[in-house]
Amino acid sequence: MEKNPQSTFKYICPMHPEIGSNFPDDCSICGMSLEVANVSKASYTCPMHPEVEQDVPGDCPKCGMALETKTLLDSEENHEVRILSRKFWWGLILTLPVFFLAMGEMVPGVNVEALISNETSKWLQLLLSTPVVFWVGNIFFKRAWKSIINRSPNMFTLVTIGVMSAYCYSVIASLFPHIFPDELKHHGAIGLYFEAAAVITVLVILGQLLEAKARKGTGEAIKSLLSLAAKTAHRIVDDEEQEVKIDEIQQGDLLRVRPGEKIPVDGQIIEGQSTIDESMISGEPVAVAKKIGDPVIGATVNQTGTFVMQATKIGSETLLSQIVKMVAEAQRSKAPIQSLVDKVSAYFVPFVILCAIISFLIWFILGSLSYAMVNAISVLIIACPCALGLATPMSIMVGIGKGAQSGILIKNAQVIEKAEKITHLLTDKTGTLTAGKPVVTSCVVLEEQHKKEMIILAASLEQSSEHPLARSIVDYAKGLNFELRSVENFQSLTGKGVQGKIGGEDVFLGKEKFIKEIAPINEELKKQADKLRGKAQTVVWIAYKKQTMGIFAIADPIKETTPKAIKKIHRMGLKVIMLTGDNENTAMAVAKELQIDEVQAELTPLDKQKIVSDLKNISDLKNKGAVVMMAGDGINDAPALAEAEIGIAMGTGTDVAIESAGITLVKGDLHGVAKSLTLSKAVMNNIRQNLFFAFAYNVMGIPIAAGIFYPITGWLLNPMIAGAAMSLSSVSVILNSLRLKKLKF
């Protein structure tokens, strides 16, 4: 059904766009809340089959999966979660009494027949299970029908066949009990399967709800990115300044940016100079000096000076918009968990149907139509595993809980499935391998007795600066409990350093080239500085009373836990590659110390994403592409985190990185990578075991249901056999899943 683009309604139903209203209301067909009628701009596609597109929400005609939006709209809400949640809770409320009426007699000390007669119980079960099957489970019928017409049987095909067989058999047994042979009666009554139909429906709905909630979270990264953008800008028109909204800016407009403000759009400085915090793009904490002619990036933060810029890229052309687009496309390209249930179902469904047909034909020829129908339906009923809906969700829930206890936050089931197949770990440097905070590692002074004085002078001067390197010197002095002094005439010189007066004397702090203009450079200090720079450390010079006093060595230290973590990851067979926006010398020095396999430096967010994408698509000698895990903590890592098979964010990183990743390590420790890989393998093995339990008892019951042993033993399907098989399989799945709680890393 296509939406009418000319609709004049303010609110429309996303599922039934012909239903609308000028006021907030619920759809008269499905009960969903009406949405603001701007969803005509949306496009929906299947993550598994991207060639499937339509302009309204729905299910994929090939695999039955819920379609996802290709565009991000401010008014978009995830109604799928709300609908599934409503169905699950109503289904649970209606199913519990049905389950009690049917299975209560199996509980020691409970006599259901004393509370309610079999006749009344039969009609209550029919009444309560009917809405569960036809309202709660209607989405299964739609998806099963699509799977049939597209010749791709999946879990929904199997569930629908089993549920409808159990329900229809029970309805017939309730209305026409006399048509069934006496061999199938228990205490003179035909066994009913209303509880099986209802329980299977509710359990599978629970699994769908968990997956829908996971999909809902994927848009949070994009929302976090959009929140970074400036909301307004100061536009200069005829020498007058106007405050305008970002979407009013045109290419070529002149914009004034003051200290502390976000740069509104991408552009070029035409007047003034400043230092700009571009860590959201580069991932590095050191501010970048900018002068006339230099490019500036929207959403980065101006720090020290006021400048005028000319807008060169606006709207979707800005770098931030491109990052948003990259994250959205990468997340949408991730296929959902390729359920083992669907793989098994593709073979099991035809097998069950074939068994039912063979059973019907044999009994019709050798017996009667009554026996033929009963045994064929019995095969379909017992073949539907009641524990099927529990097999995957139960393992996932226990596994995710175990991970959370160990500081590993896992976003969804697909992460667990893919993590066991990882071949390459790509990692950012700053904040991931290193602490992400510059610290003074050493200070070299020409005269040792002046060391304390040098530290106090430098820290006193730098306390007026917001530069990350300045803060590291201040923190260093405070750590030594040195008392700082007041500064007069403080000046920050873009791209050079800082200067001011302390006690009436001039103090200069900054780059070697800047200090060289003030005082002669000592050759011994210069050698020391060159040696420190070779170790990936930044050198800051200080001059006092027109004499060079010494130098500070500042570095971003490697986390204490990183070396052991890298060794452990290597032992697990993964190749480790560093991707960083930092300069190549610094990156190589860190990589050499950690014995990292490969280094890619001076990268943009787009570069990182492209490397991940290329690595996934390049085939090795076995003609199999790499399975990539990316670890990072910054906004600049978000596209690569989303592009990778598994994104791992440091819990100490940005919200955008965390939302883009599939796994978050609370402690920001790479040891969590090894733990997450161990956990994923354990969970996937547990799921496979659960699927065995979900199918095994039922498969063993198929020959009995088909009557294969009747000529020898006189056995036909007894209701207790099916009930025991369903109960035993569910108990086995639950107990097996709980074993994950005892997993040791």
XYZ file of C-alpha atoms in Angstrom:
745
model
C 0.000 0.000 0.000
C 1.518 3.313 -1.013
C 1.208 6.506 0.889
C -0.545 9.411 -0.745
C 2.086 12.189 -0.961
C -0.669 14.772 -1.319
C -2.209 13.876 2.050
C -3.356 16.969 3.947
C -3.464 15.191 7.309
C -1.093 16.479 10.004
C -0.868 13.007 11.525
C -0.927 9.651 9.735
C -0.448 6.001 10.623
C 2.989 4.681 9.544
C 1.485 1.231 8.901
C -1.761 2.435 7.278
C -0.956 5.798 5.656
C -4.513 6.158 4.358
C -5.589 6.666 7.988
C -4.983 10.227 9.179
C -6.103 13.027 11.437
C -5.385 16.675 12.114
C -4.925 15.836 15.800
C -2.781 13.233 17.672
C -4.734 9.994 17.784
C -4.483 6.211 17.325
C -4.971 4.333 14.057
C -8.475 2.887 13.757
C -7.059 -0.248 12.088
C -3.983 -1.259 14.125
C -4.152 1.010 17.159
C -0.714 2.555 16.579
C -0.181 6.212 17.474
C -0.382 8.493 14.453
C 2.857 10.238 13.471
C 3.557 13.719 12.154
C 2.931 13.494 8.417
C 6.473 14.131 7.233
C 7.412 10.479 6.891
C 6.876 10.724 3.149
C 10.554 11.611 2.992
C 11.519 8.316 4.566
C 12.734 5.313 2.659
C 12.706 1.849 4.192
C 15.016 -1.017 3.283
C 15.897 -4.507 4.475
C 19.346 -4.863 6.112
C 19.542 -8.408 4.718
C 18.285 -7.526 1.222
C 19.169 -3.858 0.478
C 17.561 -4.100 -2.966
C 14.186 -4.180 -1.194
C 12.964 -0.601 -0.726
C 9.620 1.071 -0.083
C 8.382 4.382 1.281
C 6.355 2.968 4.175
C 7.298 0.658 7.088
C 6.722 -3.057 6.693
C 8.391 -6.453 6.467
C 10.858 -7.709 3.873
C 9.032 -9.888 1.298
C 12.074 -12.185 1.121
C 13.039 -12.870 4.738
C 10.208 -11.360 6.778
C 12.493 -9.001 8.703
C 11.209 -5.563 9.731
C 12.407 -2.872 7.312
C 14.591 -0.041 8.632
C 14.733 3.615 7.601
C 17.414 4.797 5.195
C 17.007 8.394 6.338
C 16.952 9.873 9.807
C 13.931 12.024 10.626
C 13.600 14.065 13.814
C 10.018 12.873 14.320
C 10.832 9.210 13.725
C 10.014 6.874 16.621
C 10.430 3.160 16.899
C 6.835 1.970 17.151
C 7.847 -1.641 16.534
C 9.166 -1.944 20.093
C 5.994 -0.476 21.560
C 3.743 -2.786 19.519
C 5.767 -5.919 20.295
C 5.921 -4.977 23.967
C 2.154 -4.567 24.090
C 1.634 -7.894 22.324
C 4.079 -9.688 24.620
C 2.509 -8.505 27.893
C -1.058 -9.151 26.755
C 0.006 -12.530 25.381
C 1.718 -13.402 28.675
C -1.341 -12.400 30.721
C -3.647 -14.556 28.580
C -1.240 -17.505 28.305
C -0.469 -18.028 32.002
C -3.989 -19.271 32.896
C -4.053 -21.475 29.768
C -0.739 -23.003 30.800
C -1.998 -23.567 34.354
C -5.202 -25.232 33.162
C -3.330 -27.549 30.806
C -0.207 -28.368 32.819
C -1.315 -27.756 36.407
C -1.833 -31.443 37.065
C 1.895 -32.007 36.573
C 2.646 -29.844 39.632
C 2.755 -31.954 42.826
C -0.123 -31.209 45.175
C -2.199 -29.364 42.553
C -5.514 -30.859 41.443
C -6.856 -28.735 38.603
C -9.880 -30.986 38.073
C -11.001 -30.267 41.644
C -10.970 -26.536 40.885
C -12.530 -26.592 37.439
C -14.121 -29.274 35.288
C -12.484 -30.603 32.118
C -15.352 -29.277 30.025
C -15.078 -25.746 31.436
C -11.273 -25.855 31.228
C -11.498 -26.818 27.554
C -13.628 -23.808 26.637
C -11.570 -21.393 28.758
C -8.392 -22.518 27.025
C -10.037 -22.003 23.646
C -11.288 -18.547 24.635
C -7.965 -17.307 26.073
C -5.602 -18.815 23.498
C -7.497 -17.550 20.436
C -6.443 -13.860 20.771
C -2.904 -14.975 21.583
C -2.652 -16.972 18.370
C -4.501 -14.604 16.018
C -3.666 -11.165 17.474
C -0.344 -11.598 19.263
C 0.987 -13.983 16.616
C -0.466 -12.397 13.478
C 2.959 -11.050 12.452
C 4.195 -14.649 12.236
C 1.425 -15.555 9.788
C 2.336 -12.633 7.510
C 6.042 -13.455 7.552
C 5.419 -17.177 7.104
C 3.229 -16.517 4.073
C 5.933 -14.343 2.523
C 8.529 -17.033 3.200
C 6.329 -19.598 1.460
C 5.616 -17.559 -1.666
C 9.316 -16.631 -1.847
C 10.349 -20.261 -1.292
C 12.573 -19.391 1.678
C 11.276 -21.292 4.721
C 12.529 -19.844 7.993
C 11.742 -19.809 11.688
C 8.394 -18.099 11.105
C 7.329 -20.848 8.694
C 8.061 -23.519 11.280
C 6.440 -21.585 14.130
C 3.288 -20.873 12.120
C 2.905 -24.501 11.015
C 3.373 -25.741 14.565
C 1.142 -23.133 16.209
C -1.677 -23.495 13.710
C -1.464 -27.296 13.773
C -1.658 -27.322 17.571
C -4.468 -24.759 17.633
C -6.565 -26.273 14.835
C -6.100 -29.805 16.215
C -7.246 -28.581 19.640
C -10.281 -26.777 18.222
C -11.352 -29.870 16.287
C -10.754 -32.035 19.363
C -12.900 -29.654 21.428
C -15.793 -29.509 18.942
C -15.708 -33.077 17.563
C -14.018 -35.371 20.132
C -15.937 -38.409 18.852
C -13.985 -38.563 15.560
C -10.717 -39.426 17.354
C -9.676 -43.048 18.053
C -9.782 -44.233 21.646
C -6.024 -44.843 21.582
C -5.496 -41.069 21.571
C -7.703 -40.422 24.594
C -6.397 -39.905 28.114
C -8.889 -40.558 30.918
C -11.568 -40.568 28.239
C -10.647 -37.114 26.837
C -8.581 -35.974 23.872
C -5.382 -34.137 24.822
C -5.447 -30.451 23.809
C -2.534 -28.272 22.742
C -3.903 -24.773 23.292
C -1.122 -24.098 25.829
C 1.531 -25.175 23.308
C 0.177 -22.790 20.654
C -0.004 -19.903 23.144
C 3.364 -20.519 24.825
C 5.235 -20.847 21.516
C 3.665 -17.603 20.296
C 4.599 -15.641 23.432
C 8.153 -16.990 23.559
C 8.852 -16.121 19.927
C 7.334 -12.660 20.449
C 9.772 -12.196 23.352
C 12.677 -12.999 21.038
C 11.399 -10.512 18.463
C 10.989 -7.845 21.161
C 14.603 -8.252 22.305
C 15.856 -7.891 18.722
C 13.644 -4.845 18.104
C 14.991 -3.113 21.215
C 18.518 -3.716 19.989
C 17.693 -2.198 16.586
C 16.119 0.805 18.277
C 19.441 1.658 19.901
C 21.312 1.977 16.604
C 19.912 5.475 15.978
C 21.333 6.879 19.210
C 24.794 7.342 17.695
C 23.362 9.496 14.924
C 21.384 11.579 17.414
C 24.552 12.113 19.453
C 26.411 13.254 16.341
C 23.665 15.671 15.348
C 23.721 17.204 18.825
C 27.351 18.261 18.251
C 26.425 20.803 15.610
C 26.097 24.485 16.454
C 22.521 25.764 16.531
C 23.175 29.388 15.542
C 25.885 31.508 13.898
C 26.902 35.168 13.711
C 26.561 36.235 10.064
C 28.143 39.477 8.864
C 26.025 41.459 6.384
C 27.032 45.021 5.384
C 29.395 45.239 8.380
C 26.541 44.356 10.708
C 26.357 41.132 12.690
C 23.194 39.028 12.694
C 22.456 35.892 14.702
C 20.938 33.301 12.366
C 20.026 29.627 12.513
C 22.431 27.151 10.955
C 20.012 26.149 8.188
C 19.827 29.808 7.065
C 23.543 29.974 6.240
C 24.388 30.079 2.546
C 27.616 29.166 0.813
C 29.909 32.196 0.748
C 28.435 33.856 3.871
C 30.875 35.565 6.252
C 30.625 34.326 9.836
C 32.283 35.589 13.016
C 33.367 32.960 15.570
C 34.341 33.953 19.118
C 36.345 32.007 21.740
C 34.426 29.082 23.220
C 31.935 28.921 20.347
C 31.406 25.992 18.002
C 32.323 26.611 14.394
C 28.950 26.633 12.596
C 29.857 25.069 9.219
C 32.917 24.110 7.201
C 34.812 27.098 5.851
C 38.027 29.081 5.573
C 39.483 31.798 7.817
C 39.731 35.160 6.039
C 40.467 37.358 9.062
C 42.103 36.693 12.452
C 43.675 33.601 13.963
C 43.015 31.133 16.743
C 43.601 27.658 18.124
C 40.821 25.134 17.552
C 39.983 21.899 19.342
C 39.627 19.415 16.483
C 39.781 16.305 18.671
C 36.362 15.193 17.423
C 37.960 14.739 13.991
C 41.580 13.842 14.709
C 41.128 12.116 18.047
C 44.205 13.977 19.350
C 43.922 16.238 22.426
C 46.322 18.927 21.162
C 44.608 22.043 19.782
C 45.461 23.120 16.229
C 46.689 26.611 15.377
C 44.737 28.294 12.561
C 45.494 31.457 10.554
C 44.190 33.256 7.484
C 43.643 30.816 4.622
C 43.387 27.724 6.818
C 40.275 25.523 6.652
C 38.018 25.087 9.678
C 35.522 22.315 10.364
C 31.963 22.703 11.550
C 31.174 21.574 15.145
C 34.810 21.857 16.261
C 35.422 24.301 19.127
C 37.202 27.650 18.824
C 39.471 28.207 21.821
C 41.522 31.386 22.007
C 40.961 33.968 19.295
C 38.146 35.627 17.360
C 38.120 35.192 13.582
C 35.966 35.702 10.511
C 35.388 32.726 8.235
C 33.733 32.208 4.887
C 31.294 29.312 4.625
C 32.429 26.865 1.934
C 30.311 23.811 2.753
C 26.824 23.807 4.240
C 24.080 21.295 5.032
C 24.805 17.757 3.921
C 28.176 18.807 2.450
C 29.823 19.496 5.827
C 32.222 16.983 7.327
C 29.926 16.388 10.305
C 27.040 15.566 7.963
C 29.291 13.205 6.049
C 30.233 11.466 9.309
C 26.530 11.161 10.183
C 25.889 9.660 6.745
C 28.790 7.222 7.086
C 27.601 6.029 10.492
C 24.012 5.617 9.274
C 25.044 3.674 6.167
C 27.472 1.462 8.071
C 24.901 0.614 10.738
C 22.227 -0.103 8.146
C 24.575 -2.392 6.230
C 24.965 -4.684 9.244
C 22.915 -7.791 8.731
C 20.931 -8.992 11.764
C 21.954 -12.186 13.472
C 21.714 -14.981 10.915
C 19.789 -17.239 13.221
C 20.763 -20.860 13.340
C 17.058 -21.512 13.749
C 16.428 -20.242 10.209
C 19.235 -22.376 8.835
C 17.825 -25.481 10.494
C 14.277 -24.513 9.536
C 15.178 -24.323 5.856
C 15.683 -28.111 5.958
C 13.457 -29.066 8.875
C 10.251 -27.518 7.500
C 10.215 -29.512 4.237
C 11.238 -32.627 6.186
C 8.332 -32.290 8.643
C 5.810 -31.596 5.895
C 7.084 -34.600 3.945
C 6.765 -36.799 7.045
C 3.207 -35.556 7.612
C 2.239 -36.260 3.988
C 3.787 -39.744 4.040
C 2.065 -40.517 7.342
C -1.281 -39.344 5.941
C -0.974 -41.424 2.756
C 0.095 -44.617 4.531
C -2.662 -44.394 7.142
C -5.247 -43.441 4.513
C -4.333 -46.524 2.451
C -3.897 -48.989 5.326
C -6.252 -47.495 7.890
C -8.897 -44.822 7.589
C -9.276 -41.101 6.866
C -9.695 -40.432 10.603
C -6.413 -42.099 11.505
C -4.684 -40.471 8.517
C -5.717 -36.955 9.585
C -4.909 -37.502 13.257
C -1.423 -38.850 12.619
C -0.545 -36.220 9.991
C -1.604 -33.427 12.344
C 0.194 -35.133 15.225
C 3.436 -35.024 13.231
C 3.032 -31.283 12.630
C 2.252 -30.643 16.307
C 5.082 -32.583 17.870
C 7.567 -31.312 15.263
C 7.141 -27.738 16.484
C 9.605 -27.342 19.349
C 8.140 -25.359 22.221
C 11.652 -24.344 23.309
C 12.441 -22.841 19.902
C 11.509 -19.366 21.129
C 13.796 -19.774 24.144
C 16.857 -21.315 22.473
C 18.523 -18.100 21.283
C 17.046 -15.376 23.566
C 17.791 -17.335 26.752
C 21.485 -17.792 25.909
C 21.744 -14.186 24.761
C 20.153 -12.802 27.935
C 22.346 -14.864 30.256
C 25.467 -14.126 28.164
C 24.812 -10.378 28.072
C 24.226 -10.424 31.825
C 27.516 -12.258 32.396
C 29.295 -9.725 30.196
C 27.818 -6.796 32.122
C 29.121 -8.261 35.389
C 32.588 -8.318 33.823
C 32.439 -4.750 32.494
C 31.497 -5.772 28.936
C 28.314 -4.101 27.717
C 26.953 -5.888 24.624
C 24.387 -4.082 22.488
C 22.666 -6.980 20.704
C 22.709 -10.622 19.659
C 24.384 -10.093 16.300
C 27.494 -8.830 18.085
C 27.823 -12.101 19.953
C 27.393 -14.145 16.783
C 30.020 -12.243 14.829
C 32.576 -11.866 17.634
C 33.546 -15.546 17.556
C 34.686 -15.164 13.934
C 36.923 -12.065 14.324
C 40.299 -12.218 12.516
C 41.563 -8.607 12.786
C 41.538 -6.065 15.617
C 41.858 -2.469 14.428
C 42.451 0.017 17.211
C 42.684 3.763 17.685
C 45.696 5.087 19.629
C 44.671 8.033 21.786
C 42.332 7.029 24.598
C 42.357 3.368 23.542
C 45.970 2.235 23.679
C 47.037 5.366 25.549
C 45.449 7.262 28.440
C 44.208 10.052 26.160
C 45.496 12.755 28.511
C 48.928 14.420 28.022
C 51.180 14.334 31.077
C 54.651 15.693 31.799
C 57.018 12.737 31.644
C 60.182 14.667 32.483
C 61.700 18.123 32.708
C 65.305 18.978 31.848
C 66.862 22.104 33.385
C 70.225 23.682 32.684
C 70.909 24.282 36.343
C 69.444 21.693 38.720
C 68.997 24.170 41.584
C 66.554 26.098 39.392
C 64.331 23.107 38.620
C 61.625 23.960 41.142
C 61.642 27.594 40.054
C 61.293 26.546 36.383
C 58.291 24.318 37.132
C 56.562 27.040 39.179
C 57.134 29.703 36.505
C 55.873 27.450 33.693
C 52.787 26.267 35.585
C 51.942 29.794 36.782
C 52.028 31.043 33.198
C 50.117 28.070 31.770
C 47.282 28.249 34.329
C 45.757 31.002 32.172
C 45.738 28.742 29.077
C 43.135 26.123 28.091
C 45.565 24.173 25.921
C 45.809 20.435 26.865
C 49.626 20.701 27.023
C 49.293 23.687 29.343
C 46.989 21.760 31.650
C 49.507 18.904 31.835
C 52.218 21.308 33.113
C 49.823 22.820 35.664
C 48.800 19.349 36.875
C 52.473 18.392 37.120
C 53.238 21.353 39.389
C 50.151 20.771 41.526
C 51.140 17.128 41.903
C 54.390 18.341 43.459
C 52.400 20.669 45.761
C 54.079 23.747 44.342
C 52.310 27.058 44.965
C 51.634 28.981 41.762
C 52.133 32.714 41.332
C 50.053 35.484 39.763
C 50.669 36.456 36.146
C 50.372 39.863 34.479
C 49.998 40.730 30.789
C 49.311 37.120 29.766
C 49.237 36.590 26.001
C 48.574 33.477 23.928
C 50.413 33.585 20.606
C 48.735 31.259 18.114
C 51.050 28.579 16.836
C 53.951 29.759 19.004
C 53.292 29.654 22.736
C 52.445 31.947 25.650
C 54.099 34.824 27.468
C 53.521 36.997 30.520
C 55.116 38.755 33.472
C 55.735 37.034 36.807
C 57.270 39.150 39.556
C 57.989 41.867 37.006
C 60.068 39.565 34.782
C 59.120 38.242 31.325
C 58.466 34.514 31.001
C 58.114 32.759 27.639
C 56.871 29.220 27.044
C 56.367 27.396 23.751
C 57.986 25.899 20.681
C 61.734 25.924 20.075
C 61.352 28.326 17.160
C 59.441 30.788 19.364
C 61.981 30.637 22.231
C 64.838 31.059 19.752
C 63.491 34.553 19.007
C 63.775 35.424 22.718
C 66.936 33.712 23.967
C 69.831 31.599 22.634
C 69.187 27.838 22.444
C 71.553 25.681 24.455
C 73.026 22.903 22.289
C 72.896 20.312 25.064
C 69.194 21.037 25.593
C 68.612 20.789 21.863
C 70.140 17.284 21.785
C 67.950 16.252 24.676
C 64.887 17.690 22.928
C 65.642 15.784 19.710
C 66.049 12.553 21.676
C 62.708 13.073 23.444
C 60.912 13.826 20.179
C 62.255 10.546 18.819
C 60.372 8.836 21.644
C 57.057 10.346 20.535
C 57.119 13.105 23.157
C 56.235 16.786 22.687
C 58.873 19.269 23.851
C 57.952 22.651 25.407
C 60.707 25.243 25.991
C 60.848 27.918 28.688
C 62.830 31.185 28.760
C 63.165 33.526 31.771
C 65.019 36.840 32.012
C 65.943 36.353 28.329
C 67.762 33.082 29.144
C 66.720 29.538 28.245
C 65.948 27.655 31.467
C 65.041 24.193 30.230
C 62.463 21.967 28.547
C 59.380 19.897 29.462
C 58.730 16.520 27.832
C 54.989 15.804 27.452
C 53.470 12.550 26.242
C 50.246 10.609 26.176
C 51.294 7.544 28.223
C 50.357 4.008 27.234
C 47.827 2.471 29.608
C 49.444 0.060 32.047
C 47.161 -2.782 30.955
C 47.654 -2.314 27.208
C 50.878 -4.361 26.653
C 49.478 -7.489 28.357
C 46.166 -7.098 26.542
C 47.875 -6.888 23.125
C 49.906 -10.032 23.889
C 46.778 -11.921 24.924
C 44.928 -10.840 21.764
C 47.884 -11.990 19.660
C 47.763 -15.386 21.389
C 44.107 -15.674 20.342
C 45.250 -15.462 16.704
C 44.134 -11.927 15.860
C 46.160 -9.477 13.792
C 46.378 -6.033 15.465
C 46.443 -2.846 13.361
C 46.667 0.718 14.723
C 44.601 3.445 13.015
C 45.298 6.963 14.279
C 44.992 10.605 13.331
C 48.317 11.326 15.076
C 51.593 11.872 13.198
C 53.483 8.872 11.899
C 56.539 9.205 14.170
C 54.447 9.147 17.339
C 52.318 6.281 16.045
C 55.356 4.191 15.072
C 56.965 4.729 18.471
C 53.838 3.497 20.285
C 53.392 0.563 17.866
C 57.009 -0.518 18.312
C 56.680 -0.555 22.088
C 53.451 -2.598 21.941
C 54.589 -4.879 19.076
C 51.561 -3.981 16.983
C 51.504 -5.701 13.576
C 50.688 -2.728 11.337
C 50.303 1.082 11.606
C 48.226 3.581 9.605
C 48.746 7.203 10.741
C 47.469 10.740 10.015
C 44.000 9.422 9.120
C 40.658 11.209 8.851
C 37.380 9.570 9.957
C 36.680 8.736 6.305
C 40.132 7.156 5.947
C 39.520 4.935 8.962
C 36.143 3.810 7.672
C 37.581 3.094 4.212
C 40.392 0.980 5.662
C 37.862 -1.080 7.614
C 35.655 -1.454 4.531
C 38.573 -2.427 2.273
C 39.879 -4.937 4.770
C 36.471 -6.603 5.003
C 36.263 -6.901 1.224
C 39.836 -7.996 0.429
C 40.037 -11.768 0.153
C 42.934 -13.728 1.538
C 44.472 -16.935 0.188
C 41.370 -18.839 1.272
C 39.140 -16.439 -0.668
C 37.596 -15.233 2.532
C 37.481 -11.589 3.618
C 38.714 -10.480 7.021
C 36.253 -10.258 9.901
C 37.069 -6.915 11.517
C 36.751 -5.669 15.092
C 37.419 -1.949 15.618
C 38.246 -0.423 19.012
C 38.104 3.340 19.617
C 36.855 6.084 21.896
C 36.403 9.256 19.865
C 33.902 10.886 17.546
C 36.415 10.425 14.742
C 36.229 6.660 15.327
C 32.420 6.476 15.041
C 32.204 5.715 11.272
C 34.860 2.991 11.537
C 33.188 1.531 14.639
C 29.898 1.344 12.767
C 31.529 -0.049 9.608
C 33.367 -2.869 11.387
C 31.735 -6.225 11.987
C 32.144 -5.455 15.697
C 32.776 -1.985 17.117
C 34.283 -1.772 20.603
C 34.123 1.545 22.444
C 35.996 2.522 25.574
C 33.590 3.384 28.384
C 35.749 6.458 29.040
C 35.171 7.711 25.489
C 32.538 9.864 23.797
C 28.828 9.068 23.702
C 28.957 8.933 19.899
C 31.645 6.249 19.913
C 29.741 4.244 22.518
C 26.477 4.425 20.573
C 28.214 3.472 17.308
C 29.839 0.409 18.835
C 28.362 -3.009 19.461
C 30.414 -3.537 22.635
C 31.418 -1.024 25.303
C 34.236 -1.764 27.733
C 33.300 -0.025 30.974
C 36.883 0.187 32.225
C 38.297 1.252 28.861
C 40.689 -1.679 29.111
C 41.672 -3.781 26.081
C 41.594 -6.876 28.276
C 37.856 -6.611 27.688
C 38.425 -7.441 23.997
C 39.797 -10.870 24.858
C 37.021 -11.399 27.394
C 34.349 -10.468 24.856
C 35.761 -12.947 22.327
C 35.764 -15.719 24.940
C 32.207 -14.849 25.953
C 30.930 -14.827 22.366
C 32.313 -18.303 21.655
C 30.756 -19.660 24.835
C 27.345 -18.094 24.055
C 27.286 -19.352 20.457
C 28.192 -22.880 21.569
C 25.440 -22.625 24.161
C 22.915 -21.577 21.497
C 23.852 -24.556 19.335
C 23.370 -26.845 22.313
C 19.997 -25.222 23.030
C 18.870 -25.785 19.456
C 19.732 -29.438 19.840
C 17.593 -29.658 22.991
C 14.813 -27.655 21.281
C 14.651 -30.098 18.377
C 15.939 -33.403 19.709
C 12.975 -34.567 21.803
C 10.545 -33.460 19.125
C 12.414 -35.187 16.322
C 12.432 -38.388 18.353
C 8.672 -38.028 18.791
C 7.961 -37.693 15.048
C 8.162 -41.478 14.322
C 5.721 -42.145 17.161
C 3.389 -39.408 15.919
C 3.549 -40.850 12.399
C 2.560 -44.269 13.782
C 5.693 -46.044 12.564
C 5.763 -48.249 15.686
C 2.037 -49.048 15.652
C 2.333 -52.347 13.723
C 4.983 -53.590 16.187
C 4.052 -52.101 19.551
C 0.595 -50.624 19.003
C 1.960 -47.167 19.986
C 0.218 -44.071 18.749
C 0.821 -40.496 19.873
C -0.310 -40.033 23.429
C -0.911 -36.422 24.539
C 1.457 -37.006 27.454
C 4.315 -37.769 25.065
C 3.980 -34.433 23.290
C 3.529 -32.596 26.596
C 6.575 -34.246 28.117
C 8.681 -33.547 25.009
C 7.776 -29.859 25.012
C 8.316 -29.452 28.759
C 11.577 -31.400 28.800
C 13.023 -29.437 25.893
C 12.187 -26.100 27.586
C 13.685 -27.174 30.923
C 16.819 -28.430 29.149
C 17.247 -25.114 27.303
C 16.832 -23.041 30.472
C 19.249 -25.136 32.549
C 21.829 -25.211 29.766
C 21.653 -21.431 29.303
C 22.162 -20.823 33.022
C 25.504 -22.633 32.793
C 26.910 -19.451 31.189
C 26.776 -17.750 34.589
C 29.705 -19.951 35.654
C 31.879 -18.988 32.660
C 35.455 -18.100 33.599
C 37.495 -15.758 31.413
